[in-house]
Structure formats: structure tokens, C-alpha cells
Amino acid sequence: MKFFVDTADTAAIAELAELGMVDGVTTNPSLILKSGRDILEVTREICALIPGPVSAEVVATEAAAMIAEGRKLAKIAPNIAVKVPLTWDGLKACKTLSDEGSMVNVTLCFSANQALIAAKAGATFISPFVGRLDDINLDGMELIADIRTIYDNYDFKTQILAASIRSVNHVTEAARIGADVATVPPGVLKALADHPLTEKGLATFLADWKKTGQKIL
Ligand code: G3P
């Protein structure tokens, strides 16, 4: 499973990139707001940091304007994935932009049927929002599993990008089901390495090592 980082915080991206685990980045208008940066400037910087797909979202709601915004965003760098919402206008923009050779990430997906039509519109990525479904007492992972089945049934090449990931358990479940990508907030990505038994075991090893009086270097 590929890991994308769900942030527009370039310092956090650069730190995680050093581990070689960042396959891409996703942003959205809320994350741009949080960064306090200009969308074009910060997106350009992220594209230079990470060679994989960097999603940048359009904010127009009508297809022609979405396409114009998408073309402008796509010019930032060759690794831009234009992000469009899952509306009919968004799907029209998806079809046009993907026909032109841009990667397109169709976002705000909350149903299997939405994912099916996004694939038919040529989406490179579909972004089902797991956490926001869980928030309203539905099952986000059930949606990931349904989309996996449907895409596999028809050999759709659209990649399932599990989004709105809120916990390490979401990452495990998305990987178990076979999501192609999980886009993960930096804090959750870092927490993947944590385990109390690792910490406890390491403390014991270090205490015993001290008693040997030895040194490796
Ligand atoms: O990639 C979409 C994601 O950022 C949404 O996450 O936590 O705002 O639901 P959240």
C-alpha cells in the first residue's frame, strides 16, 4: 500500500520524506487554510519535495471553471493530481482533464455508486472518506471493501485512496482490505511505529546492556 501524507505542512512532509515512506501528498482547501500559505506557492514547494502524486483541489463548482482551474493547477508540476469533488460537474471535469493526460483525484466519495461512476469518468484516484462516515455512525471501511470488490469485478484501474484516515487502526484495515493508497495525517503516520511492548522491550535490553559494561563503538 502506498502512503500519501494528508497535509500542506511542508516541514512535516520534508521530515517524513526522509524516511522514504511518502509516496505522495494530498491537500484540500481546509489544509491550505491551515497552512496559511498561498495555494500555488505551497503546492509548488510540495511537488519539489515529493516526486509522487500531489493532489491540489479545484474550488469552482461548475465544470468549465473546474477545468480551467485544473489546467492551471496541473501546470504547477508534472506530478500534480487535480482534485475534483464527486458531483456531476466534477465528473465532467474529471473526464476532460484525464483525457488531456492529467492525473485526477475524485474526492468527497461516500458511496460505492459514486466510486463506480468516478472510475467510468477516468479517475486516477477515488477518495472515499472513511473517518467522516464513521463520524455519522456508518462504516467507512465497509465502503472501502465494496469499492475494492466492484473495481476488481470490472478491472477498473482507478486507485482506491482511503482518505479521512483518523487512526492507526484505519491504516491496518485499509491495508487488509487492499486499498491502493492511504492518505494519512503526519501524526497518524508517525504513530504507526509505536507499540508499548517495543518501548518496554527496548528499556530492558538497554538496562541489561549497561550491566555488561561493553561498548559497540
Ligand atoms: O483527504 C481528505 C481528508 O483530509 C479529510 O480528512 O479528517 O478532514 O475528514 P478529515
PDB file of C-alpha atoms and ligand atoms in Angstrom:
ATOM      1  CA  MET A   1       0.000   0.000   0.000  1.00  0.00           C
ATOM      2  CA  LYS A   2       1.238   3.456  -0.873  1.00  0.00           C
ATOM      3  CA  PHE A   3       1.291   6.182   1.791  1.00  0.00           C
ATOM      4  CA  PHE A   4       0.305   9.708   0.905  1.00  0.00           C
ATOM      5  CA  VAL A   5       0.599  12.404   3.562  1.00  0.00           C
ATOM      6  CA  ASP A   6      -2.579  14.398   4.096  1.00  0.00           C
ATOM      7  CA  THR A   7      -1.206  17.863   4.813  1.00  0.00           C
ATOM      8  CA  ALA A   8       0.070  21.091   3.273  1.00  0.00           C
ATOM      9  CA  ASP A   9       2.659  21.480   6.035  1.00  0.00           C
ATOM     10  CA  THR A  10       5.943  21.381   4.115  1.00  0.00           C
ATOM     11  CA  ALA A  11       8.083  20.908   7.241  1.00  0.00           C
ATOM     12  CA  ALA A  12       6.083  17.798   8.211  1.00  0.00           C
ATOM     13  CA  ILE A  13       6.276  16.479   4.641  1.00  0.00           C
ATOM     14  CA  ALA A  14      10.054  17.029   4.467  1.00  0.00           C
ATOM     15  CA  GLU A  15      10.571  15.227   7.794  1.00  0.00           C
ATOM     16  CA  LEU A  16       8.571  12.173   6.711  1.00  0.00           C
ATOM     17  CA  ALA A  17      10.103  12.192   3.221  1.00  0.00           C
ATOM     18  CA  GLU A  18      13.496  11.444   4.779  1.00  0.00           C
ATOM     19  CA  LEU A  19      12.128   8.027   5.784  1.00  0.00           C
ATOM     20  CA  GLY A  20      11.389   7.239   2.137  1.00  0.00           C
ATOM     21  CA  MET A  21       7.815   6.334   3.034  1.00  0.00           C
ATOM     22  CA  VAL A  22       5.991   9.206   1.405  1.00  0.00           C
ATOM     23  CA  ASP A  23       4.636   8.143  -1.982  1.00  0.00           C
ATOM     24  CA  GLY A  24       2.556  11.279  -2.470  1.00  0.00           C
ATOM     25  CA  VAL A  25       0.687  14.129  -0.800  1.00  0.00           C
ATOM     26  CA  THR A  26      -2.945  15.191  -0.637  1.00  0.00           C
ATOM     27  CA  THR A  27      -4.173  18.673   0.126  1.00  0.00           C
ATOM     28  CA  ASN A  28      -7.601  20.264   0.203  1.00  0.00           C
ATOM     29  CA  PRO A  29      -8.925  23.814   0.796  1.00  0.00           C
ATOM     30  CA  SER A  30      -9.105  23.228   4.575  1.00  0.00           C
ATOM     31  CA  LEU A  31      -5.477  22.054   4.670  1.00  0.00           C
ATOM     32  CA  ILE A  32      -4.396  25.085   2.592  1.00  0.00           C
ATOM     33  CA  LEU A  33      -6.194  27.319   5.103  1.00  0.00           C
ATOM     34  CA  LYS A  34      -4.417  25.532   7.966  1.00  0.00           C
ATOM     35  CA  SER A  35      -1.038  26.046   6.288  1.00  0.00           C
ATOM     36  CA  GLY A  36      -1.634  29.808   5.977  1.00  0.00           C
ATOM     37  CA  ARG A  37       0.168  29.664   2.606  1.00  0.00           C
ATOM     38  CA  ASP A  38      -0.673  30.637  -0.964  1.00  0.00           C
ATOM     39  CA  ILE A  39      -2.017  27.544  -2.766  1.00  0.00           C
ATOM     40  CA  LEU A  40       0.180  27.859  -5.860  1.00  0.00           C
ATOM     41  CA  GLU A  41       3.336  28.585  -3.878  1.00  0.00           C
ATOM     42  CA  VAL A  42       2.905  25.841  -1.277  1.00  0.00           C
ATOM     43  CA  THR A  43       1.821  23.270  -3.857  1.00  0.00           C
ATOM     44  CA  ARG A  44       4.890  24.034  -5.988  1.00  0.00           C
ATOM     45  CA  GLU A  45       7.089  23.534  -2.935  1.00  0.00           C
ATOM     46  CA  ILE A  46       5.430  20.200  -2.098  1.00  0.00           C
ATOM     47  CA  CYS A  47       5.820  18.995  -5.695  1.00  0.00           C
ATOM     48  CA  ALA A  48       9.554  19.726  -5.488  1.00  0.00           C
ATOM     49  CA  LEU A  49       9.836  17.765  -2.217  1.00  0.00           C
ATOM     50  CA  ILE A  50       7.884  14.677  -3.279  1.00  0.00           C
ATOM     51  CA  PRO A  51       8.179  13.149  -6.756  1.00  0.00           C
ATOM     52  CA  GLY A  52       4.912  11.175  -6.408  1.00  0.00           C
ATOM     53  CA  PRO A  53       1.377  12.476  -6.997  1.00  0.00           C
ATOM     54  CA  VAL A  54       0.481  15.707  -5.179  1.00  0.00           C
ATOM     55  CA  SER A  55      -3.251  16.404  -5.076  1.00  0.00           C
ATOM     56  CA  ALA A  56      -4.372  20.021  -5.406  1.00  0.00           C
ATOM     57  CA  GLU A  57      -8.089  20.726  -5.276  1.00  0.00           C
ATOM     58  CA  VAL A  58     -10.196  22.950  -7.516  1.00  0.00           C
ATOM     59  CA  VAL A  59     -12.711  25.226  -5.801  1.00  0.00           C
ATOM     60  CA  ALA A  60     -15.042  26.084  -8.703  1.00  0.00           C
ATOM     61  CA  THR A  61     -18.343  24.205  -8.763  1.00  0.00           C
ATOM     62  CA  GLU A  62     -19.179  24.387 -12.464  1.00  0.00           C
ATOM     63  CA  ALA A  63     -17.415  22.068 -14.927  1.00  0.00           C
ATOM     64  CA  ALA A  64     -15.885  24.660 -17.282  1.00  0.00           C
ATOM     65  CA  ALA A  65     -14.443  26.668 -14.389  1.00  0.00           C
ATOM     66  CA  MET A  66     -13.205  23.481 -12.690  1.00  0.00           C
ATOM     67  CA  ILE A  67     -11.433  22.503 -15.902  1.00  0.00           C
ATOM     68  CA  ALA A  68      -9.804  25.949 -16.154  1.00  0.00           C
ATOM     69  CA  GLU A  69      -8.640  25.755 -12.525  1.00  0.00           C
ATOM     70  CA  GLY A  70      -7.488  22.166 -13.030  1.00  0.00           C
ATOM     71  CA  ARG A  71      -5.400  23.145 -16.047  1.00  0.00           C
ATOM     72  CA  LYS A  72      -3.778  25.940 -14.043  1.00  0.00           C
ATOM     73  CA  LEU A  73      -3.018  23.610 -11.119  1.00  0.00           C
ATOM     74  CA  ALA A  74      -1.681  20.929 -13.494  1.00  0.00           C
ATOM     75  CA  LYS A  75       0.829  23.442 -14.851  1.00  0.00           C
ATOM     76  CA  ILE A  76       2.484  23.731 -11.407  1.00  0.00           C
ATOM     77  CA  ALA A  77       4.398  20.467 -11.901  1.00  0.00           C
ATOM     78  CA  PRO A  78       4.104  17.173 -13.793  1.00  0.00           C
ATOM     79  CA  ASN A  79       3.249  15.299 -10.556  1.00  0.00           C
ATOM     80  CA  ILE A  80       0.057  17.253  -9.836  1.00  0.00           C
ATOM     81  CA  ALA A  81      -3.143  15.232  -9.447  1.00  0.00           C
ATOM     82  CA  VAL A  82      -6.067  17.602  -9.909  1.00  0.00           C
ATOM     83  CA  LYS A  83      -8.626  17.014  -7.183  1.00  0.00           C
ATOM     84  CA  VAL A  84     -12.290  17.465  -8.089  1.00  0.00           C
ATOM     85  CA  PRO A  85     -15.392  16.836  -5.962  1.00  0.00           C
ATOM     86  CA  LEU A  86     -17.732  13.967  -6.718  1.00  0.00           C
ATOM     87  CA  THR A  87     -20.514  15.936  -8.402  1.00  0.00           C
ATOM     88  CA  TRP A  88     -21.694  15.662 -11.998  1.00  0.00           C
ATOM     89  CA  ASP A  89     -19.688  18.797 -12.810  1.00  0.00           C
ATOM     90  CA  GLY A  90     -16.696  17.279 -11.043  1.00  0.00           C
ATOM     91  CA  LEU A  91     -17.067  14.113 -13.102  1.00  0.00           C
ATOM     92  CA  LYS A  92     -17.244  16.128 -16.336  1.00  0.00           C
ATOM     93  CA  ALA A  93     -14.069  17.929 -15.308  1.00  0.00           C
ATOM     94  CA  CYS A  94     -12.510  14.574 -14.399  1.00  0.00           C
ATOM     95  CA  LYS A  95     -13.230  13.170 -17.865  1.00  0.00           C
ATOM     96  CA  THR A  96     -11.836  16.220 -19.686  1.00  0.00           C
ATOM     97  CA  LEU A  97      -8.730  16.572 -17.524  1.00  0.00           C
ATOM     98  CA  SER A  98      -7.907  12.859 -17.583  1.00  0.00           C
ATOM     99  CA  ASP A  99      -8.399  12.776 -21.375  1.00  0.00           C
ATOM    100  CA  GLU A 100      -5.846  15.611 -21.523  1.00  0.00           C
ATOM    101  CA  GLY A 101      -3.363  13.459 -19.622  1.00  0.00           C
ATOM    102  CA  SER A 102      -3.691  14.900 -16.111  1.00  0.00           C
ATOM    103  CA  MET A 103      -3.966  12.674 -13.061  1.00  0.00           C
ATOM    104  CA  VAL A 104      -7.333  13.267 -11.393  1.00  0.00           C
ATOM    105  CA  ASN A 105      -8.296  12.529  -7.800  1.00  0.00           C
ATOM    106  CA  VAL A 106     -12.076  12.449  -7.314  1.00  0.00           C
ATOM    107  CA  THR A 107     -12.738  13.427  -3.727  1.00  0.00           C
ATOM    108  CA  LEU A 108     -15.615  13.519  -1.229  1.00  0.00           C
ATOM    109  CA  CYS A 109     -16.727   9.990  -2.147  1.00  0.00           C
ATOM    110  CA  PHE A 110     -19.229   8.474   0.276  1.00  0.00           C
ATOM    111  CA  SER A 111     -20.851   5.647  -1.698  1.00  0.00           C
ATOM    112  CA  ALA A 112     -19.909   2.693  -3.884  1.00  0.00           C
ATOM    113  CA  ASN A 113     -22.014   4.043  -6.767  1.00  0.00           C
ATOM    114  CA  GLN A 114     -20.127   7.331  -6.628  1.00  0.00           C
ATOM    115  CA  ALA A 115     -16.876   5.363  -6.852  1.00  0.00           C
ATOM    116  CA  LEU A 116     -18.203   3.351  -9.797  1.00  0.00           C
ATOM    117  CA  ILE A 117     -19.062   6.428 -11.861  1.00  0.00           C
ATOM    118  CA  ALA A 118     -15.782   8.135 -10.959  1.00  0.00           C
ATOM    119  CA  ALA A 119     -13.911   5.137 -12.377  1.00  0.00           C
ATOM    120  CA  LYS A 120     -16.013   5.337 -15.535  1.00  0.00           C
ATOM    121  CA  ALA A 121     -15.136   9.050 -15.799  1.00  0.00           C
ATOM    122  CA  GLY A 122     -11.449   8.126 -15.881  1.00  0.00           C
ATOM    123  CA  ALA A 123     -10.396   8.992 -12.316  1.00  0.00           C
ATOM    124  CA  THR A 124      -6.806   8.122 -11.442  1.00  0.00           C
ATOM    125  CA  PHE A 125      -7.740   8.045  -7.746  1.00  0.00           C
ATOM    126  CA  ILE A 126     -11.027   7.778  -5.869  1.00  0.00           C
ATOM    127  CA  SER A 127     -11.032   9.210  -2.353  1.00  0.00           C
ATOM    128  CA  PRO A 128     -13.610   7.580  -0.059  1.00  0.00           C
ATOM    129  CA  PHE A 129     -13.737   9.466   3.265  1.00  0.00           C
ATOM    130  CA  VAL A 130     -13.574   6.773   5.916  1.00  0.00           C
ATOM    131  CA  GLY A 131     -13.497   8.905   9.073  1.00  0.00           C
ATOM    132  CA  ARG A 132     -16.386  11.146   8.079  1.00  0.00           C
ATOM    133  CA  LEU A 133     -18.602   8.074   7.504  1.00  0.00           C
ATOM    134  CA  ASP A 134     -17.584   6.673  10.894  1.00  0.00           C
ATOM    135  CA  ASP A 135     -18.423  10.099  12.378  1.00  0.00           C
ATOM    136  CA  ILE A 136     -22.090   9.638  11.445  1.00  0.00           C
ATOM    137  CA  ASN A 137     -22.256   6.046  12.662  1.00  0.00           C
ATOM    138  CA  LEU A 138     -21.754   4.439   9.238  1.00  0.00           C
ATOM    139  CA  ASP A 139     -18.895   2.100   8.356  1.00  0.00           C
ATOM    140  CA  GLY A 140     -16.136   3.747   6.316  1.00  0.00           C
ATOM    141  CA  MET A 141     -14.208   0.507   5.892  1.00  0.00           C
ATOM    142  CA  GLU A 142     -17.269  -1.275   4.523  1.00  0.00           C
ATOM    143  CA  LEU A 143     -17.233   1.330   1.742  1.00  0.00           C
ATOM    144  CA  ILE A 144     -13.537   0.666   1.008  1.00  0.00           C
ATOM    145  CA  ALA A 145     -14.291  -3.081   0.809  1.00  0.00           C
ATOM    146  CA  ASP A 146     -17.290  -2.526  -1.504  1.00  0.00           C
ATOM    147  CA  ILE A 147     -15.255  -0.343  -3.857  1.00  0.00           C
ATOM    148  CA  ARG A 148     -12.412  -2.908  -3.874  1.00  0.00           C
ATOM    149  CA  THR A 149     -14.875  -5.631  -4.915  1.00  0.00           C
ATOM    150  CA  ILE A 150     -16.509  -3.505  -7.612  1.00  0.00           C
ATOM    151  CA  TYR A 151     -13.228  -2.287  -9.109  1.00  0.00           C
ATOM    152  CA  ASP A 152     -11.820  -5.821  -9.111  1.00  0.00           C
ATOM    153  CA  ASN A 153     -15.014  -7.228 -10.690  1.00  0.00           C
ATOM    154  CA  TYR A 154     -14.525  -4.993 -13.719  1.00  0.00           C
ATOM    155  CA  ASP A 155     -10.775  -4.497 -13.642  1.00  0.00           C
ATOM    156  CA  PHE A 156     -11.059  -0.718 -13.199  1.00  0.00           C
ATOM    157  CA  LYS A 157      -7.607   0.840 -12.959  1.00  0.00           C
ATOM    158  CA  THR A 158      -8.738   3.710 -10.685  1.00  0.00           C
ATOM    159  CA  GLN A 159      -6.750   3.522  -7.459  1.00  0.00           C
ATOM    160  CA  ILE A 160      -8.605   3.450  -4.146  1.00  0.00           C
ATOM    161  CA  LEU A 161      -7.168   6.207  -1.988  1.00  0.00           C
ATOM    162  CA  ALA A 162      -8.516   5.712   1.540  1.00  0.00           C
ATOM    163  CA  ALA A 163      -8.969   9.249   2.878  1.00  0.00           C
ATOM    164  CA  SER A 164     -10.159  10.875   6.093  1.00  0.00           C
ATOM    165  CA  ILE A 165      -7.976   8.381   7.926  1.00  0.00           C
ATOM    166  CA  ARG A 166      -8.019   9.206  11.620  1.00  0.00           C
ATOM    167  CA  SER A 167      -6.296   6.322  13.397  1.00  0.00           C
ATOM    168  CA  VAL A 168      -3.650   3.634  13.076  1.00  0.00           C
ATOM    169  CA  ASN A 169      -6.448   1.046  13.016  1.00  0.00           C
ATOM    170  CA  HIS A 170      -7.853   2.724   9.909  1.00  0.00           C
ATOM    171  CA  VAL A 171      -4.472   2.177   8.241  1.00  0.00           C
ATOM    172  CA  THR A 172      -4.409  -1.518   9.180  1.00  0.00           C
ATOM    173  CA  GLU A 173      -7.960  -2.067   7.950  1.00  0.00           C
ATOM    174  CA  ALA A 174      -7.406  -0.204   4.687  1.00  0.00           C
ATOM    175  CA  ALA A 175      -4.290  -2.308   4.028  1.00  0.00           C
ATOM    176  CA  ARG A 176      -6.109  -5.536   4.946  1.00  0.00           C
ATOM    177  CA  ILE A 177      -8.917  -4.755   2.502  1.00  0.00           C
ATOM    178  CA  GLY A 178      -6.452  -3.821  -0.234  1.00  0.00           C
ATOM    179  CA  ALA A 179      -6.817  -0.063  -0.654  1.00  0.00           C
ATOM    180  CA  ASP A 180      -4.127   1.021  -3.115  1.00  0.00           C
ATOM    181  CA  VAL A 181      -3.242   4.126  -1.120  1.00  0.00           C
ATOM    182  CA  ALA A 182      -3.950   5.552   2.325  1.00  0.00           C
ATOM    183  CA  THR A 183      -3.632   9.276   2.790  1.00  0.00           C
ATOM    184  CA  VAL A 184      -2.620   9.760   6.368  1.00  0.00           C
ATOM    185  CA  PRO A 185      -2.128  12.803   8.617  1.00  0.00           C
ATOM    186  CA  PRO A 186       1.528  13.109   9.729  1.00  0.00           C
ATOM    187  CA  GLY A 187       0.678  12.280  13.355  1.00  0.00           C
ATOM    188  CA  VAL A 188      -1.035   9.023  12.414  1.00  0.00           C
ATOM    189  CA  LEU A 189       1.833   8.047  10.104  1.00  0.00           C
ATOM    190  CA  LYS A 190       4.340   8.571  12.916  1.00  0.00           C
ATOM    191  CA  ALA A 191       2.162   6.606  15.346  1.00  0.00           C
ATOM    192  CA  LEU A 192       2.390   3.525  13.098  1.00  0.00           C
ATOM    193  CA  ALA A 193       5.780   2.735  14.667  1.00  0.00           C
ATOM    194  CA  ASP A 194       4.528   2.945  18.253  1.00  0.00           C
ATOM    195  CA  HIS A 195       3.981  -0.095  20.464  1.00  0.00           C
ATOM    196  CA  PRO A 196       4.247  -0.212  24.255  1.00  0.00           C
ATOM    197  CA  LEU A 197       5.891  -3.642  24.134  1.00  0.00           C
ATOM    198  CA  THR A 198       8.576  -2.264  21.799  1.00  0.00           C
ATOM    199  CA  GLU A 199       9.304   0.522  24.299  1.00  0.00           C
ATOM    200  CA  LYS A 200       9.249  -1.879  27.256  1.00  0.00           C
ATOM    201  CA  GLY A 201      11.470  -4.419  25.491  1.00  0.00           C
ATOM    202  CA  LEU A 202      13.959  -1.761  24.451  1.00  0.00           C
ATOM    203  CA  ALA A 203      14.178  -0.397  28.009  1.00  0.00           C
ATOM    204  CA  THR A 204      15.023  -3.904  29.286  1.00  0.00           C
ATOM    205  CA  PHE A 205      17.642  -4.500  26.572  1.00  0.00           C
ATOM    206  CA  LEU A 206      19.315  -1.165  27.293  1.00  0.00           C
ATOM    207  CA  ALA A 207      19.346  -1.772  31.061  1.00  0.00           C
ATOM    208  CA  ASP A 208      20.929  -5.209  30.554  1.00  0.00           C
ATOM    209  CA  TRP A 209      23.417  -3.818  28.047  1.00  0.00           C
ATOM    210  CA  LYS A 210      24.550  -1.235  30.578  1.00  0.00           C
ATOM    211  CA  LYS A 211      25.267  -4.059  33.047  1.00  0.00           C
ATOM    212  CA  THR A 212      27.606  -5.775  30.546  1.00  0.00           C
ATOM    213  CA  GLY A 213      29.891  -2.721  30.625  1.00  0.00           C
ATOM    214  CA  GLN A 214      30.508  -3.214  26.898  1.00  0.00           C
ATOM    215  CA  LYS A 215      30.547  -0.743  24.011  1.00  0.00           C
ATOM    216  CA  ILE A 216      29.953  -1.319  20.302  1.00  0.00           C
ATOM    217  CA  LEU A 217      31.638   1.894  19.216  1.00  0.00           C
TER     218      LEU A 217
HETATM  219  O1  G3P B   1      -8.059  13.715   2.279  1.00  0.00           O
HETATM  220  C1  G3P B   1      -9.289  14.117   2.835  1.00  0.00           C
HETATM  221  C2  G3P B   1      -9.119  14.254   4.296  1.00  0.00           C
HETATM  222  O2  G3P B   1      -8.228  15.277   4.552  1.00  0.00           O
HETATM  223  C3  G3P B   1     -10.332  14.519   5.095  1.00  0.00           C
HETATM  224  O3  G3P B   1      -9.981  14.204   6.408  1.00  0.00           O
HETATM  225  O4  G3P B   1     -10.185  14.212   8.821  1.00  0.00           O
HETATM  226  O5  G3P B   1     -10.968  16.190   7.482  1.00  0.00           O
HETATM  227  O6  G3P B   1     -12.226  14.042   7.448  1.00  0.00           O
HETATM  228  P1  G3P B   1     -10.900  14.698   7.602  1.00  0.00           P
END
